[in-house]
Every structure is written in structure tokens, then in C-alpha cells.
mmCIF file of C-alpha atoms and ligand atoms in Angstrom:
data_model
loop_
_atom_site.group_PDB
_atom_site.id
_atom_site.type_symbol
_atom_site.label_atom_id
_atom_site.label_comp_id
_atom_site.label_asym_id
_atom_site.label_seq_id
_atom_site.Cartn_x
_atom_site.Cartn_y
_atom_site.Cartn_z
ATOM 1 C CA MET A 1 -14.616 18.831 3.583
ATOM 2 C CA ILE A 2 -11.835 19.679 1.524
ATOM 3 C CA ILE A 3 -10.921 23.595 0.170
ATOM 4 C CA GLU A 4 -8.594 24.648 -2.359
ATOM 5 C CA LEU A 5 -6.941 28.073 -1.556
ATOM 6 C CA LYS A 6 -6.742 30.337 -4.732
ATOM 7 C CA LYS A 7 -3.283 30.852 -5.964
ATOM 8 C CA PHE A 8 -1.527 32.758 -4.507
ATOM 9 C CA THR A 9 -3.332 32.742 -0.942
ATOM 10 C CA SER A 10 -0.035 34.512 1.475
ATOM 11 C CA LYS A 11 1.322 31.915 4.342
ATOM 12 C CA GLU A 12 0.342 34.106 6.574
ATOM 13 C CA THR A 13 -3.201 33.338 5.834
ATOM 14 C CA ILE A 14 -3.104 30.098 5.088
ATOM 15 C CA GLU A 15 -1.209 29.399 8.304
ATOM 16 C CA HIS A 16 -4.670 31.000 10.326
ATOM 17 C CA LEU A 17 -7.445 29.813 8.181
ATOM 18 C CA ALA A 18 -5.691 26.549 9.624
ATOM 19 C CA SER A 19 -5.504 27.085 12.926
ATOM 20 C CA LYS A 20 -8.854 28.838 12.449
ATOM 21 C CA TYR A 21 -10.420 25.495 11.129
ATOM 22 C CA GLN A 22 -8.234 23.507 12.817
ATOM 23 C CA ALA A 23 -7.445 21.981 8.998
ATOM 24 C CA PHE A 24 -4.583 20.735 7.375
ATOM 25 C CA HIS A 25 -2.634 22.549 4.589
ATOM 26 C CA ILE A 26 -1.262 20.153 1.476
ATOM 27 C CA PHE A 27 0.493 20.938 -1.112
ATOM 28 C CA ASP A 28 -0.210 18.846 -4.298
ATOM 29 C CA GLU A 29 -0.469 19.445 -7.546
ATOM 30 C CA ASN A 30 0.477 23.057 -7.104
ATOM 31 C CA LYS A 31 -1.839 23.692 -5.340
ATOM 32 C CA ASP A 32 -3.051 24.742 -1.338
ATOM 33 C CA PHE A 33 -5.757 22.760 0.144
ATOM 34 C CA LEU A 34 -6.962 22.749 3.451
ATOM 35 C CA ILE A 35 -8.558 19.566 5.191
ATOM 36 C CA THR A 36 -11.071 20.146 7.886
ATOM 37 C CA SER A 37 -13.471 17.327 10.122
ATOM 38 C CA ALA A 38 -16.834 16.124 7.136
ATOM 39 C CA SER A 39 -18.503 17.504 9.849
ATOM 40 C CA VAL A 40 -17.717 20.676 8.706
ATOM 41 C CA LYS A 41 -20.101 21.593 5.565
ATOM 42 C CA GLU A 42 -20.319 25.181 5.341
ATOM 43 C CA LEU A 43 -17.713 27.982 5.344
ATOM 44 C CA ASP A 44 -17.686 31.272 7.460
ATOM 45 C CA LYS A 45 -17.736 34.066 5.152
ATOM 46 C CA ASP A 46 -14.236 35.556 6.047
ATOM 47 C CA LEU A 47 -13.130 32.167 4.421
ATOM 48 C CA ASN A 48 -14.823 32.875 1.245
ATOM 49 C CA LYS A 49 -12.715 35.185 -0.916
ATOM 50 C CA HIS A 50 -9.754 32.562 -0.469
ATOM 51 C CA VAL A 51 -11.585 29.956 -2.167
ATOM 52 C CA GLU A 52 -11.655 28.372 -5.801
ATOM 53 C CA ASN A 53 -12.826 25.401 -5.109
ATOM 54 C CA GLN A 54 -14.663 23.192 -2.376
ATOM 55 C CA TRP A 55 -15.951 19.403 -2.175
ATOM 56 C CA VAL A 56 -17.965 18.208 0.934
ATOM 57 C CA PHE A 57 -18.339 15.050 2.414
ATOM 58 C CA ALA A 58 -20.817 12.357 3.910
ATOM 59 C CA THR A 59 -17.691 11.004 5.754
ATOM 60 C CA ASP A 60 -14.080 11.354 7.112
ATOM 61 C CA MET A 61 -13.666 8.912 3.092
ATOM 62 C CA GLN A 62 -12.392 12.595 1.208
ATOM 63 C CA LEU A 63 -8.653 13.230 0.303
ATOM 64 C CA SER A 64 -9.122 9.325 -1.062
ATOM 65 C CA SER A 65 -12.543 9.687 -2.364
ATOM 66 C CA ARG A 66 -13.479 9.686 -5.606
ATOM 67 C CA ASN A 67 -15.617 12.964 -5.146
ATOM 68 C CA PHE A 68 -12.584 14.394 -4.529
ATOM 69 C CA ARG A 69 -10.640 13.215 -7.054
ATOM 70 C CA PRO A 70 -12.065 11.038 -9.903
ATOM 71 C CA THR A 71 -9.212 9.079 -10.986
ATOM 72 C CA THR A 72 -6.710 6.491 -9.427
ATOM 73 C CA ARG A 73 -4.052 8.408 -8.380
ATOM 74 C CA GLU A 74 -0.605 8.041 -9.768
ATOM 75 C CA VAL A 75 1.946 6.869 -7.187
ATOM 76 C CA THR A 76 5.593 6.530 -8.833
ATOM 77 C CA LEU A 77 7.819 4.048 -7.810
ATOM 78 C CA LYS A 78 10.948 5.226 -10.077
ATOM 79 C CA ALA A 79 11.789 7.105 -12.921
ATOM 80 C CA GLY A 80 9.355 4.617 -15.601
ATOM 81 C CA LEU A 81 8.120 3.588 -13.624
ATOM 82 C CA SER A 82 5.043 3.436 -11.369
ATOM 83 C CA ILE A 83 1.004 2.718 -10.735
ATOM 84 C CA GLY A 84 -2.418 4.414 -11.165
ATOM 85 C CA GLY A 85 -3.292 7.247 -13.149
ATOM 86 C CA LYS A 86 -3.360 6.521 -16.794
ATOM 87 C CA GLN A 87 -1.225 3.629 -16.587
ATOM 88 C CA LYS A 88 -1.815 0.465 -17.233
ATOM 89 C CA ASN A 89 0.869 -1.654 -14.900
ATOM 90 C CA THR A 90 -0.019 -3.879 -12.310
ATOM 91 C CA LEU A 91 2.929 -5.525 -10.330
ATOM 92 C CA LEU A 92 3.742 -8.649 -9.601
ATOM 93 C CA ILE A 93 5.533 -8.503 -6.519
ATOM 94 C CA GLY A 94 7.429 -11.338 -5.492
ATOM 95 C CA GLY A 95 9.632 -13.118 -2.532
ATOM 96 C CA PRO A 96 10.016 -14.703 0.797
ATOM 97 C CA CYS A 97 7.792 -13.750 3.507
ATOM 98 C CA SER A 98 11.256 -12.889 5.797
ATOM 99 C CA VAL A 99 14.450 -12.243 4.756
ATOM 100 C CA GLU A 100 16.172 -15.062 5.976
ATOM 101 C CA SER A 101 19.635 -15.685 4.891
ATOM 102 C CA GLU A 102 21.854 -13.463 1.776
ATOM 103 C CA GLU A 103 21.386 -17.044 -0.318
ATOM 104 C CA GLN A 104 17.548 -17.613 0.430
ATOM 105 C CA ILE A 105 16.841 -13.753 -0.400
ATOM 106 C CA ARG A 106 19.663 -13.659 -2.884
ATOM 107 C CA SER A 107 17.686 -16.418 -5.277
ATOM 108 C CA ALA A 108 14.355 -15.211 -4.949
ATOM 109 C CA SER A 109 16.462 -11.543 -6.636
ATOM 110 C CA GLU A 110 17.492 -13.813 -9.435
ATOM 111 C CA LEU A 111 13.992 -15.348 -9.852
ATOM 112 C CA LEU A 112 12.057 -11.650 -10.863
ATOM 113 C CA ASN A 113 15.092 -11.162 -12.729
ATOM 114 C CA GLU A 114 14.525 -13.039 -14.989
ATOM 115 C CA LEU A 115 10.804 -12.798 -14.934
ATOM 116 C CA ASN A 116 11.850 -8.865 -15.572
ATOM 117 C CA LEU A 117 9.772 -7.878 -12.816
ATOM 118 C CA SER A 118 10.698 -4.796 -10.619
ATOM 119 C CA VAL A 119 9.822 -5.582 -6.571
ATOM 120 C CA LEU A 120 11.077 -7.551 -3.772
ATOM 121 C CA ARG A 121 9.396 -8.710 -0.951
ATOM 122 C CA GLY A 122 10.568 -9.746 2.655
ATOM 123 C CA GLY A 123 9.713 -9.002 5.957
ATOM 124 C CA CYS A 124 12.073 -8.079 8.367
ATOM 125 C CA TYR A 125 9.963 -7.394 11.359
ATOM 126 C CA LYS A 126 7.501 -10.393 11.583
ATOM 127 C CA PRO A 127 4.324 -9.237 13.179
ATOM 128 C CA ARG A 128 3.892 -12.647 14.447
ATOM 129 C CA THR A 129 0.870 -14.031 16.442
ATOM 130 C CA SER A 130 3.573 -16.061 18.597
ATOM 131 C CA PRO A 131 6.396 -13.892 20.369
ATOM 132 C CA TYR A 132 8.300 -18.140 21.016
ATOM 133 C CA SER A 133 7.868 -17.215 16.691
ATOM 134 C CA PHE A 134 10.798 -16.351 14.280
ATOM 135 C CA GLN A 135 10.348 -12.703 14.513
ATOM 136 C CA GLY A 136 12.477 -11.569 11.428
ATOM 137 C CA MET A 137 16.115 -10.780 11.303
ATOM 138 C CA GLU A 138 15.835 -6.711 11.353
ATOM 139 C CA LEU A 139 18.233 -4.483 10.386
ATOM 140 C CA ASP A 140 20.651 -7.583 8.784
ATOM 141 C CA GLY A 141 17.627 -8.408 6.864
ATOM 142 C CA LEU A 142 17.496 -5.103 5.744
ATOM 143 C CA GLN A 143 20.533 -4.764 4.598
ATOM 144 C CA LEU A 144 20.063 -7.296 2.674
ATOM 145 C CA LEU A 145 17.828 -6.341 0.886
ATOM 146 C CA SER A 146 20.066 -3.174 0.078
ATOM 147 C CA LYS A 147 22.530 -4.615 -0.851
ATOM 148 C CA MET A 148 20.123 -6.878 -3.297
ATOM 149 C CA LYS A 149 19.204 -3.519 -4.415
ATOM 150 C CA SER A 150 22.155 -2.518 -5.418
ATOM 151 C CA GLU A 151 23.031 -5.925 -7.083
ATOM 152 C CA PHE A 152 19.536 -6.226 -9.438
ATOM 153 C CA GLY A 153 18.056 -3.215 -8.970
ATOM 154 C CA HIS A 154 14.793 -3.966 -7.400
ATOM 155 C CA LEU A 155 12.893 -1.826 -5.446
ATOM 156 C CA ILE A 156 11.822 -3.484 -2.097
ATOM 157 C CA ILE A 157 9.416 -3.185 -0.330
ATOM 158 C CA SER A 158 9.349 -4.421 3.392
ATOM 159 C CA GLU A 159 6.736 -4.385 6.237
ATOM 160 C CA VAL A 160 6.948 -1.554 9.384
ATOM 161 C CA ARG A 161 5.750 -3.652 12.583
ATOM 162 C CA ASP A 162 5.854 -1.097 15.212
ATOM 163 C CA ALA A 163 7.086 3.192 14.805
ATOM 164 C CA THR A 164 10.305 2.001 17.240
ATOM 165 C CA HIS A 165 11.623 0.923 13.562
ATOM 166 C CA VAL A 166 9.924 3.116 10.982
ATOM 167 C CA ALA A 167 12.986 4.936 9.713
ATOM 168 C CA GLU A 168 15.044 2.195 9.141
ATOM 169 C CA ILE A 169 12.418 0.724 7.338
ATOM 170 C CA ILE A 170 11.490 4.573 4.688
ATOM 171 C CA GLU A 171 15.441 4.619 4.731
ATOM 172 C CA HIS A 172 15.890 1.220 3.217
ATOM 173 C CA THR A 173 12.620 0.346 1.602
ATOM 174 C CA ASP A 174 11.068 2.190 -1.989
ATOM 175 C CA ILE A 175 7.632 1.241 -0.443
ATOM 176 C CA ILE A 176 6.652 1.373 2.209
ATOM 177 C CA GLN A 177 4.909 -1.432 4.046
ATOM 178 C CA ILE A 178 1.870 -1.333 6.623
ATOM 179 C CA GLY A 179 1.005 -4.141 8.621
ATOM 180 C CA ALA A 180 -2.493 -5.365 8.765
ATOM 181 C CA LYS A 181 -1.890 -5.575 12.748
ATOM 182 C CA ALA A 182 -0.407 -2.441 13.058
ATOM 183 C CA MET A 183 -2.221 -0.189 10.654
ATOM 184 C CA TYR A 184 -3.878 1.813 13.603
ATOM 185 C CA ASP A 185 -0.311 2.780 14.847
ATOM 186 C CA GLN A 186 -0.804 5.901 15.052
ATOM 187 C CA GLY A 187 2.831 6.481 15.381
ATOM 188 C CA ILE A 188 3.792 4.521 11.989
ATOM 189 C CA LEU A 189 0.913 6.904 10.320
ATOM 190 C CA ARG A 190 2.599 9.957 11.038
ATOM 191 C CA ALA A 191 5.962 8.841 10.306
ATOM 192 C CA CYS A 192 4.955 8.143 7.114
ATOM 193 C CA ALA A 193 3.001 11.071 6.198
ATOM 194 C CA LYS A 194 6.249 12.883 6.622
ATOM 195 C CA THR A 195 8.078 10.977 3.916
ATOM 196 C CA GLN A 196 6.747 10.594 0.135
ATOM 197 C CA LYS A 197 8.308 7.682 -0.360
ATOM 198 C CA PRO A 198 5.093 5.220 -1.595
ATOM 199 C CA VAL A 199 3.339 3.554 1.566
ATOM 200 C CA MET A 200 1.314 0.463 0.984
ATOM 201 C CA ILE A 201 -1.508 -0.326 3.967
ATOM 202 C CA LYS A 202 -2.423 -4.100 4.245
ATOM 203 C CA ARG A 203 -6.234 -4.120 5.475
ATOM 204 C CA GLY A 204 -6.485 -5.171 9.040
ATOM 205 C CA PHE A 205 -7.866 -8.699 9.552
ATOM 206 C CA GLY A 206 -11.540 -6.957 11.179
ATOM 207 C CA THR A 207 -11.165 -3.955 9.975
ATOM 208 C CA THR A 208 -14.201 -1.945 7.897
ATOM 209 C CA LEU A 209 -13.112 -0.565 4.485
ATOM 210 C CA GLN A 210 -14.826 3.114 6.057
ATOM 211 C CA GLU A 211 -11.768 2.171 8.814
ATOM 212 C CA PHE A 212 -8.899 1.194 6.320
ATOM 213 C CA THR A 213 -9.676 4.143 3.712
ATOM 214 C CA GLN A 214 -9.614 6.303 7.502
ATOM 215 C CA ALA A 215 -6.336 4.906 7.085
ATOM 216 C CA ALA A 216 -4.483 5.896 4.768
ATOM 217 C CA GLU A 217 -6.116 9.833 5.500
ATOM 218 C CA PHE A 218 -4.330 10.075 8.247
ATOM 219 C CA ILE A 219 -1.098 9.628 5.351
ATOM 220 C CA LEU A 220 -3.125 11.860 2.907
ATOM 221 C CA SER A 221 -4.198 14.568 4.678
ATOM 222 C CA GLY A 222 -0.009 14.838 6.137
ATOM 223 C CA GLY A 223 0.900 15.558 2.713
ATOM 224 C CA ASN A 224 1.927 12.377 1.383
ATOM 225 C CA SER A 225 -0.308 11.659 -1.168
ATOM 226 C CA ASN A 226 1.309 8.255 -2.280
ATOM 227 C CA VAL A 227 -0.657 5.681 -1.089
ATOM 228 C CA ILE A 228 -1.672 2.295 -2.020
ATOM 229 C CA LEU A 229 -4.476 0.241 -0.119
ATOM 230 C CA CYS A 230 -3.885 -3.658 0.182
ATOM 231 C CA GLU A 231 -6.340 -6.291 0.865
ATOM 232 C CA ARG A 232 -5.349 -9.853 2.001
ATOM 233 C CA GLY A 233 -8.065 -11.242 3.386
ATOM 234 C CA ILE A 234 -10.255 -10.691 6.440
ATOM 235 C CA ARG A 235 -11.561 -13.022 9.180
ATOM 236 C CA THR A 236 -15.091 -14.746 8.509
ATOM 237 C CA PHE A 237 -17.439 -17.570 10.006
ATOM 238 C CA GLU A 238 -14.879 -19.868 8.026
ATOM 239 C CA THR A 239 -12.161 -21.396 9.178
ATOM 240 C CA LYS A 240 -10.746 -24.591 6.309
ATOM 241 C CA THR A 241 -8.996 -20.965 4.493
ATOM 242 C CA ARG A 242 -7.129 -18.665 6.636
ATOM 243 C CA PHE A 243 -8.839 -15.681 5.241
ATOM 244 C CA THR A 244 -11.778 -14.937 2.786
ATOM 245 C CA LEU A 245 -9.805 -12.467 0.629
ATOM 246 C CA ASP A 246 -13.019 -9.334 0.169
ATOM 247 C CA LEU A 247 -12.562 -9.277 -3.742
ATOM 248 C CA CYS A 248 -16.659 -7.346 -3.282
ATOM 249 C CA GLY A 249 -14.864 -4.859 -1.164
ATOM 250 C CA VAL A 250 -11.931 -4.130 -3.737
ATOM 251 C CA ALA A 251 -15.374 -3.095 -5.466
ATOM 252 C CA TRP A 252 -16.384 -1.688 -3.742
ATOM 253 C CA LEU A 253 -13.228 0.386 -3.333
ATOM 254 C CA GLN A 254 -12.244 1.266 -6.604
ATOM 255 C CA GLU A 255 -15.870 2.423 -7.197
ATOM 256 C CA HIS A 256 -15.314 5.036 -4.308
ATOM 257 C CA THR A 257 -11.788 5.469 -3.451
ATOM 258 C CA ASN A 258 -8.834 6.731 -6.368
ATOM 259 C CA LEU A 259 -6.304 4.874 -4.290
ATOM 260 C CA PRO A 260 -4.385 2.432 -6.409
ATOM 261 C CA ILE A 261 -4.945 -2.028 -5.286
ATOM 262 C CA ILE A 262 -2.732 -4.314 -4.333
ATOM 263 C CA LEU A 263 -4.426 -7.997 -3.495
ATOM 264 C CA ASP A 264 -2.423 -10.111 -1.209
ATOM 265 C CA PRO A 265 -3.839 -13.415 -2.468
ATOM 266 C CA SER A 266 -1.216 -15.437 -0.198
ATOM 267 C CA HIS A 267 -2.130 -14.074 3.540
ATOM 268 C CA ALA A 268 -6.056 -14.343 2.464
ATOM 269 C CA MET A 269 -5.514 -18.151 0.994
ATOM 270 C CA GLY A 270 -2.820 -18.793 3.316
ATOM 271 C CA TYR A 271 -2.086 -22.476 1.578
ATOM 272 C CA ALA A 272 0.439 -22.638 -2.076
ATOM 273 C CA TYR A 273 -2.354 -24.866 -3.615
ATOM 274 C CA GLY A 274 -5.188 -22.072 -3.821
ATOM 275 C CA VAL A 275 -3.190 -19.325 -3.964
ATOM 276 C CA PRO A 276 -2.981 -19.447 -8.188
ATOM 277 C CA ALA A 277 -6.192 -19.404 -8.987
ATOM 278 C CA LEU A 278 -7.045 -16.860 -6.408
ATOM 279 C CA THR A 279 -4.104 -14.505 -8.147
ATOM 280 C CA LYS A 280 -6.128 -14.965 -11.372
ATOM 281 C CA ALA A 281 -8.947 -13.732 -9.625
ATOM 282 C CA CYS A 282 -7.192 -10.954 -8.809
ATOM 283 C CA MET A 283 -5.710 -10.051 -11.734
ATOM 284 C CA ALA A 284 -9.270 -10.087 -13.061
ATOM 285 C CA MET A 285 -10.016 -6.867 -11.399
ATOM 286 C CA SER A 286 -7.415 -4.739 -12.811
ATOM 287 C CA VAL A 287 -5.734 -3.826 -9.613
ATOM 288 C CA GLU A 288 -2.771 -1.907 -9.370
ATOM 289 C CA GLY A 289 -0.726 -5.551 -7.866
ATOM 290 C CA LEU A 290 -0.460 -8.310 -6.551
ATOM 291 C CA ILE A 291 1.521 -9.315 -4.008
ATOM 292 C CA ILE A 292 2.383 -12.538 -4.275
ATOM 293 C CA GLU A 293 5.071 -14.759 -1.232
ATOM 294 C CA THR A 294 7.331 -16.981 -2.571
ATOM 295 C CA HIS A 295 10.892 -19.373 -1.254
ATOM 296 C CA PRO A 296 13.466 -21.283 -1.926
ATOM 297 C CA ASN A 297 11.871 -24.332 -0.139
ATOM 298 C CA PRO A 298 8.952 -23.002 1.260
ATOM 299 C CA THR A 299 8.153 -26.201 3.941
ATOM 300 C CA GLU A 300 11.483 -24.550 6.041
ATOM 301 C CA ALA A 301 9.867 -21.428 5.210
ATOM 302 C CA LYS A 302 10.850 -19.716 8.469
ATOM 303 C CA SER A 303 7.044 -17.534 8.405
ATOM 304 C CA ASP A 304 3.956 -19.044 6.165
ATOM 305 C CA ALA A 305 5.394 -22.200 5.064
ATOM 306 C CA SER A 306 2.113 -23.166 4.147
ATOM 307 C CA GLN A 307 1.415 -20.737 1.661
ATOM 308 C CA GLN A 308 4.949 -19.556 0.092
ATOM 309 C CA LEU A 309 5.215 -21.071 -3.702
ATOM 310 C CA ASP A 310 8.487 -22.807 -5.016
ATOM 311 C CA TYR A 311 9.370 -21.033 -8.063
ATOM 312 C CA ASP A 312 8.575 -23.128 -10.228
ATOM 313 C CA GLY A 313 5.142 -22.408 -9.084
ATOM 314 C CA PHE A 314 5.788 -18.579 -9.648
ATOM 315 C CA ARG A 315 7.235 -19.155 -12.835
ATOM 316 C CA ASN A 316 3.707 -21.006 -13.636
ATOM 317 C CA LEU A 317 1.468 -18.293 -12.383
ATOM 318 C CA TYR A 318 3.491 -15.926 -14.155
ATOM 319 C CA ASN A 319 3.267 -17.387 -17.500
ATOM 320 C CA ASP A 320 -0.743 -17.994 -16.581
ATOM 321 C CA LEU A 321 -0.677 -13.990 -15.469
ATOM 322 C CA GLN A 322 -0.064 -12.874 -19.051
ATOM 323 C CA PRO A 323 -2.718 -13.742 -21.578
ATOM 324 C CA LEU A 324 -5.107 -12.795 -18.859
ATOM 325 C CA ALA A 325 -2.958 -8.908 -18.418
ATOM 326 C CA GLU A 326 -3.299 -8.660 -22.275
ATOM 327 C CA CYS A 327 -6.815 -8.928 -22.490
ATOM 328 C CA LEU A 328 -7.157 -6.402 -20.051
ATOM 329 C CA GLY A 329 -5.070 -3.988 -21.224
ATOM 330 C CA ARG A 330 -2.024 -4.316 -18.820
ATOM 331 C CA LYS A 331 1.520 -4.688 -18.594
ATOM 332 C CA ILE A 332 2.901 -7.093 -15.737
ATOM 333 C CA ARG A 333 5.923 -5.108 -14.229
HETATM 334 C C1 PEP B 1 3.389 -10.105 5.609
HETATM 335 O O1 PEP B 1 2.618 -9.952 4.398
HETATM 336 O O2 PEP B 1 3.781 -11.097 5.165
HETATM 337 C C2 PEP B 1 2.837 -10.374 6.563
HETATM 338 C C3 PEP B 1 2.887 -10.096 7.502
HETATM 339 O O3 PEP B 1 1.426 -9.874 5.625
HETATM 340 P P1 PEP B 1 -0.210 -9.181 6.497
HETATM 341 O O4 PEP B 1 -0.148 -7.703 7.433
HETATM 342 O O5 PEP B 1 -1.368 -8.470 5.548
HETATM 343 O O6 PEP B 1 -0.704 -10.395 8.607
HETATM 344 MN MN1 MN B 2 3.986 -13.260 5.754
#
């Protein structure tokens, strides 16, 4: 249950009620809320006098639910740039799977600059399936991203692999990416709840939509309202493509949750040849963002070589997306 408390409820009362009902307390849009388990359906009489409004839920998808907040949350990325809310912005996030060198990440920044795009991606702590694969440049890579940010001004998104380096990721990024394998990590979720930085949670490839939204609830109930969901493909019986992009799931999330959505066709498809058409299908879903891996020389990439677009491929995709965006009344940023 979500309980909106009356204005001027004292701090002591809020603390008392939060502890009595084992509730989270958040202060959002100038209002105090208590959030209990969805199994609570009714309040004790002692609480009624403090209650302005209340919402009862069938499941623990509560703060992220459209039943609580009917419109998509606005997540501000920097002054003058936000997604969700009344904004009709679609981010086209570009950059390599992994930061590999200064020369490589600089070329990606130059590409974004040329296309007037706002957000640079680049993984530094790579959650590889094999311990023998390239694991990422770690802090050196994050420092390169920060250097690019100061030279070019792009916002930075990079992934956190585990809770040991979450503070570094928070320091060096503008959007924290929680990877598909890391989205159950309670240490990461709890740390991301304590910052106000936007967090993009990628859906695990065996994660139900209910589990996905509950990962978001960890961050929302901890006091960070800037949560974005990212669908990046789930595992099905099909093995010809790397994963299966669940656009039905995206329609469900758009109908039932109030969180902005970014789609990742690169990881879903796994092969560059399919990425442009799939990205257009994603754009047609009118989502808040697209995240596309691009590399100056994909065959030489140290991770995810088969799925990264070369720069001309990325430029063509950008051009092909423009009329679609226009048709949807959206602006590619
Ligand atoms: C990535 O974005 O490079 C990545 C590893 O993504 P995911 O967590 O979706 O596999
Ligand atoms: Mn990748």
C-alpha cells in the first residue's frame, strides 16, 4: 500500500508510523509517502487521521505502477534535457560495448557530436560470460569517459557489474546502467536508491516483467525516483538470434508502469545486420530511448564484435530514424 501523509505530519509521527508498519518513507514532489508491502490492504484507525490519500495494490509493483502515478515519470538528465513526462524526447545513445582506448572512445564522442546526440555509452566493468574474455578497462576506462565528457559535454552511461565499484560508477556517470546479469544484486540496487542519479535497469534474460518492476521498486522505495527500464532481449527457445526482443513486454510495461523505457536492439539481435531494422521497430514503440553499440572497427572489438554497427551504419540509422521520429512527434536527442 502507498499512503500519502497529510502535509505537516511531524517527523516523529512519520518515523513512528514507518516503524510500526515496516514501511519505507519517501519524500517526493513535496509530499511524504509511506510504502508498505502490497499485502497490507487496510490501515489501522490510528493512522487514518494522518492520511491524505491511499492506494491499494494487487502486487508489490506499487511506486512504478500507473495506478499510483498515471503518467510516465519525467527523468531529468541535465538542465534542458529530460525524458518521460510531457517531453517527447527519444535518446539515441551511441558508443562501444567496451571502452578500449582513448582513441576509440574519442572517435565515438566525435560521432555523437557530428549527429548532435547527447549520451555516450561505454562499458568499463564488463560482466563477461567467460573469465578469459576481456573484462574491461575498469577505473581507467571511467576516467577516459570523464575526460570525453569534459571535452565534448556528452552525458555518460556505463554499467555497474557488482557492488564493489558502484561508488566509482556513480561518480563518473550521468546515468548508471545496471546490467542484465547484475539487476538482482541487492548491494547495487540499494546503493542506487541512495543517489538521485538516473538509473537504467536492464532486464535479465530470464526475468519476468513482475521481477523486473520489483527491481525498480528497490530503487524507488529507497528514495531515488529517477528509474528507467531497459528491455534488451530475453532467452527463448530460439537460438538463431542472440536473444528475443520482447516488444510485447514493452507494450505491457508502457500500459502498466510509469517508468520511461529505453530499448537495446543490439544485445537482443546479437548481429549488426539486424540492428537497423529492429531499431526502427523500437522507435515505432515510441520509447524514451534507444541504446546502440557502435565501434570504429567492429570486427576488432574486444567485446560484442558481431553486433556493433560501424560509424557509417550508425549515421545511416540516425538518418533513417528521423522521419519515423517526426511521424511520432518525437525528437531524437
Ligand atoms: C552491455 O550493455 O554491453 C551489456 C553487457 O548489456 P547486458 O547487461 O544487457 O548484457
Ligand atoms: Mn555489449
